[in-house]
Amino acid sequence: MLDTIGTPTLWAVTIGAVIALLVVDFIATRKPHEVSMREAVGWSAFYIALPLAFGGYIWSQHGSERGVEYYTGYLVEKTLSVDNLFVFMLLLAAFAVPAALQQRVLLYGIIGALVLRGIFIALGAAALGAFDWVFLVFGLILLATGVKLLRDALRGQEHDVDISEMRVVKLARKLMPVTEEYDGPRMTVMQNGRRALTPLALVVAAVFATDLVFAIDSVPAVYGITGDPYLVFATNAFALLGLRALYFVLQGALAKLVHLSYGLAAILGFIGVKLALHWGHMTWASVPEIPTLASLGVIVGILVVTTTTSLIAAKRAEAERETVDA
């Protein structure tokens, strides 16, 4: 039986708050428009302050241990969500999504990610509650994902996107005709007496497909930090809700995080080892475990090193380009 702080009331309030925030986002994007930096920064500040304040509530009401679990899980999920943004950026560019429609596509992607992760969280909680060896399975999934990320990063293929080869795009094109042009926020239109998809429907389908892939990695990662299904959901929800605004804030800076994949590979590999050790400790008491506070220190350290080396590498590359141009 998994230990959780999630009472029925707390679950209801949290899910209600998430739905309310999504409704607010829909209202904010009901009229397609290009997002200004001021608007993006304002929403980003709100969506960072909100989970930090909620963490203070968790800490004060349920103790420092749960507070550290929450903040560590949120940091992991926020880092993984930045990797989501890389792929979203490539998809928006590949489908030539007009600037005015980009935030609506991102909002659909966030909703899809929330639904998929909610399903995976419930399945993960049921599996972990019934079988201890699921911790080992989750650990192996994260280790395999970390190895794949590292291999792709070394090959320079960490964020390759070929929309013509995406199965969901191929299937959509087979099922219905697709128009050449976007028609505002509409996903379908009537064309020559037939219902046809717009390119917006294809890009949303592609975003949903990537949401599924990210959910498979994300949920085991946060279960490696905390076994509380409520905290797993809360950290996922808060990390995802601010993605729409964060995308426009980081749009220019994302390209400079050239070593992010190395950092993510290290973080996922570390959490994978942590999960495997946790399973080993449950099976043999002599096997050591990695405390959550130590995990927080390791993850923060990896992010600091990754960000620093990324900025140094980006600055050197820019200097080399300026030298060549000169």
PDB file of N, CA and C in Angstrom, residues 11-48:
ATOM      1  N   TRP A  11      -7.340  15.965  -3.337  1.00  0.00           N
ATOM      2  CA  TRP A  11      -7.391  15.579  -4.746  1.00  0.00           C
ATOM      3  C   TRP A  11      -8.421  16.417  -5.504  1.00  0.00           C
ATOM      4  N   ALA A  12      -9.603  16.568  -4.924  1.00  0.00           N
ATOM      5  CA  ALA A  12     -10.676  17.316  -5.591  1.00  0.00           C
ATOM      6  C   ALA A  12     -10.274  18.773  -5.798  1.00  0.00           C
ATOM      7  N   VAL A  13      -9.693  19.384  -4.767  1.00  0.00           N
ATOM      8  CA  VAL A  13      -9.276  20.790  -4.875  1.00  0.00           C
ATOM      9  C   VAL A  13      -8.177  20.945  -5.923  1.00  0.00           C
ATOM     10  N   THR A  14      -7.225  20.027  -5.914  1.00  0.00           N
ATOM     11  CA  THR A  14      -6.106  20.116  -6.861  1.00  0.00           C
ATOM     12  C   THR A  14      -6.574  19.939  -8.297  1.00  0.00           C
ATOM     13  N   ILE A  15      -7.381  18.915  -8.548  1.00  0.00           N
ATOM     14  CA  ILE A  15      -7.880  18.684  -9.910  1.00  0.00           C
ATOM     15  C   ILE A  15      -8.767  19.843 -10.353  1.00  0.00           C
ATOM     16  N   GLY A  16      -9.588  20.353  -9.424  1.00  0.00           N
ATOM     17  CA  GLY A  16     -10.427  21.507  -9.743  1.00  0.00           C
ATOM     18  C   GLY A  16      -9.590  22.722 -10.098  1.00  0.00           C
ATOM     19  N   ALA A  17      -8.487  22.942  -9.367  1.00  0.00           N
ATOM     20  CA  ALA A  17      -7.603  24.078  -9.649  1.00  0.00           C
ATOM     21  C   ALA A  17      -6.927  23.918 -11.013  1.00  0.00           C
ATOM     22  N   VAL A  18      -6.501  22.692 -11.339  1.00  0.00           N
ATOM     23  CA  VAL A  18      -5.870  22.441 -12.632  1.00  0.00           C
ATOM     24  C   VAL A  18      -6.847  22.734 -13.766  1.00  0.00           C
ATOM     25  N   ILE A  19      -8.081  22.247 -13.628  1.00  0.00           N
ATOM     26  CA  ILE A  19      -9.098  22.491 -14.658  1.00  0.00           C
ATOM     27  C   ILE A  19      -9.386  23.987 -14.792  1.00  0.00           C
ATOM     28  N   ALA A  20      -9.481  24.681 -13.652  1.00  0.00           N
ATOM     29  CA  ALA A  20      -9.737  26.122 -13.680  1.00  0.00           C
ATOM     30  C   ALA A  20      -8.612  26.866 -14.396  1.00  0.00           C
ATOM     31  N   LEU A  21      -7.377  26.488 -14.137  1.00  0.00           N
ATOM     32  CA  LEU A  21      -6.241  27.134 -14.788  1.00  0.00           C
ATOM     33  C   LEU A  21      -6.226  26.861 -16.286  1.00  0.00           C
ATOM     34  N   LEU A  22      -6.621  25.653 -16.686  1.00  0.00           N
ATOM     35  CA  LEU A  22      -6.704  25.342 -18.121  1.00  0.00           C
ATOM     36  C   LEU A  22      -7.795  26.171 -18.790  1.00  0.00           C
ATOM     37  N   VAL A  23      -8.920  26.356 -18.091  1.00  0.00           N
ATOM     38  CA  VAL A  23      -9.999  27.195 -18.631  1.00  0.00           C
ATOM     39  C   VAL A  23      -9.506  28.624 -18.812  1.00  0.00           C
ATOM     40  N   VAL A  24      -8.771  29.128 -17.837  1.00  0.00           N
ATOM     41  CA  VAL A  24      -8.203  30.484 -17.938  1.00  0.00           C
ATOM     42  C   VAL A  24      -7.273  30.570 -19.143  1.00  0.00           C
ATOM     43  N   ASP A  25      -6.464  29.526 -19.351  1.00  0.00           N
ATOM     44  CA  ASP A  25      -5.558  29.520 -20.504  1.00  0.00           C
ATOM     45  C   ASP A  25      -6.335  29.511 -21.814  1.00  0.00           C
ATOM     46  N   PHE A  26      -7.435  28.754 -21.867  1.00  0.00           N
ATOM     47  CA  PHE A  26      -8.258  28.730 -23.076  1.00  0.00           C
ATOM     48  C   PHE A  26      -8.850  30.108 -23.350  1.00  0.00           C
ATOM     49  N   ILE A  27      -9.294  30.763 -22.292  1.00  0.00           N
ATOM     50  CA  ILE A  27      -9.847  32.111 -22.452  1.00  0.00           C
ATOM     51  C   ILE A  27      -8.765  33.069 -22.953  1.00  0.00           C
ATOM     52  N   ALA A  28      -7.561  32.917 -22.404  1.00  0.00           N
ATOM     53  CA  ALA A  28      -6.452  33.793 -22.799  1.00  0.00           C
ATOM     54  C   ALA A  28      -6.040  33.586 -24.254  1.00  0.00           C
ATOM     55  N   THR A  29      -6.295  32.379 -24.791  1.00  0.00           N
ATOM     56  CA  THR A  29      -5.881  32.079 -26.168  1.00  0.00           C
ATOM     57  C   THR A  29      -7.065  31.992 -27.128  1.00  0.00           C
ATOM     58  N   ARG A  30      -8.256  32.413 -26.688  1.00  0.00           N
ATOM     59  CA  ARG A  30      -9.443  32.258 -27.548  1.00  0.00           C
ATOM     60  C   ARG A  30      -9.325  33.079 -28.824  1.00  0.00           C
ATOM     61  N   LYS A  31      -8.640  34.217 -28.732  1.00  0.00           N
ATOM     62  CA  LYS A  31      -8.383  35.030 -29.917  1.00  0.00           C
ATOM     63  C   LYS A  31      -6.930  34.848 -30.302  1.00  0.00           C
ATOM     64  N   PRO A  32      -6.649  34.151 -31.422  1.00  0.00           N
ATOM     65  CA  PRO A  32      -5.261  33.907 -31.813  1.00  0.00           C
ATOM     66  C   PRO A  32      -4.470  35.216 -31.916  1.00  0.00           C
ATOM     67  N   HIS A  33      -3.316  35.253 -31.262  1.00  0.00           N
ATOM     68  CA  HIS A  33      -2.467  36.435 -31.332  1.00  0.00           C
ATOM     69  C   HIS A  33      -1.029  36.040 -31.037  1.00  0.00           C
ATOM     70  N   GLU A  34      -0.117  36.870 -31.517  1.00  0.00           N
ATOM     71  CA  GLU A  34       1.296  36.618 -31.261  1.00  0.00           C
ATOM     72  C   GLU A  34       1.616  37.054 -29.843  1.00  0.00           C
ATOM     73  N   VAL A  35       2.256  36.161 -29.094  1.00  0.00           N
ATOM     74  CA  VAL A  35       2.522  36.408 -27.676  1.00  0.00           C
ATOM     75  C   VAL A  35       3.697  37.365 -27.511  1.00  0.00           C
ATOM     76  N   SER A  36       3.484  38.427 -26.737  1.00  0.00           N
ATOM     77  CA  SER A  36       4.569  39.373 -26.454  1.00  0.00           C
ATOM     78  C   SER A  36       5.436  38.820 -25.326  1.00  0.00           C
ATOM     79  N   MET A  37       6.669  39.305 -25.249  1.00  0.00           N
ATOM     80  CA  MET A  37       7.566  38.864 -24.190  1.00  0.00           C
ATOM     81  C   MET A  37       7.009  39.258 -22.823  1.00  0.00           C
ATOM     82  N   ARG A  38       6.395  40.431 -22.733  1.00  0.00           N
ATOM     83  CA  ARG A  38       5.833  40.878 -21.460  1.00  0.00           C
ATOM     84  C   ARG A  38       4.742  39.922 -20.982  1.00  0.00           C
ATOM     85  N   GLU A  39       3.867  39.511 -21.895  1.00  0.00           N
ATOM     86  CA  GLU A  39       2.792  38.575 -21.551  1.00  0.00           C
ATOM     87  C   GLU A  39       3.365  37.231 -21.124  1.00  0.00           C
ATOM     88  N   ALA A  40       4.354  36.737 -21.872  1.00  0.00           N
ATOM     89  CA  ALA A  40       4.946  35.429 -21.579  1.00  0.00           C
ATOM     90  C   ALA A  40       5.658  35.437 -20.230  1.00  0.00           C
ATOM     91  N   VAL A  41       6.401  36.511 -19.948  1.00  0.00           N
ATOM     92  CA  VAL A  41       7.124  36.603 -18.675  1.00  0.00           C
ATOM     93  C   VAL A  41       6.141  36.672 -17.503  1.00  0.00           C
ATOM     94  N   GLY A  42       5.054  37.423 -17.676  1.00  0.00           N
ATOM     95  CA  GLY A  42       4.059  37.536 -16.612  1.00  0.00           C
ATOM     96  C   GLY A  42       3.436  36.197 -16.259  1.00  0.00           C
ATOM     97  N   TRP A  43       2.998  35.452 -17.296  1.00  0.00           N
ATOM     98  CA  TRP A  43       2.408  34.140 -17.047  1.00  0.00           C
ATOM     99  C   TRP A  43       3.437  33.162 -16.482  1.00  0.00           C
ATOM    100  N   SER A  44       4.678  33.232 -16.973  1.00  0.00           N
ATOM    101  CA  SER A  44       5.725  32.331 -16.470  1.00  0.00           C
ATOM    102  C   SER A  44       5.997  32.576 -14.995  1.00  0.00           C
ATOM    103  N   ALA A  45       6.055  33.854 -14.609  1.00  0.00           N
ATOM    104  CA  ALA A  45       6.287  34.195 -13.208  1.00  0.00           C
ATOM    105  C   ALA A  45       5.168  33.646 -12.333  1.00  0.00           C
ATOM    106  N   PHE A  46       3.935  33.746 -12.820  1.00  0.00           N
ATOM    107  CA  PHE A  46       2.791  33.224 -12.068  1.00  0.00           C
ATOM    108  C   PHE A  46       2.892  31.711 -11.905  1.00  0.00           C
ATOM    109  N   TYR A  47       3.230  30.997 -13.002  1.00  0.00           N
ATOM    110  CA  TYR A  47       3.269  29.538 -12.967  1.00  0.00           C
ATOM    111  C   TYR A  47       4.514  28.988 -12.279  1.00  0.00           C
ATOM    112  N   ILE A  48       5.471  29.838 -11.965  1.00  0.00           N
ATOM    113  CA  ILE A  48       6.598  29.417 -11.132  1.00  0.00           C
ATOM    114  C   ILE A  48       6.303  29.714  -9.666  1.00  0.00           C
TER     115      ILE A  48
END
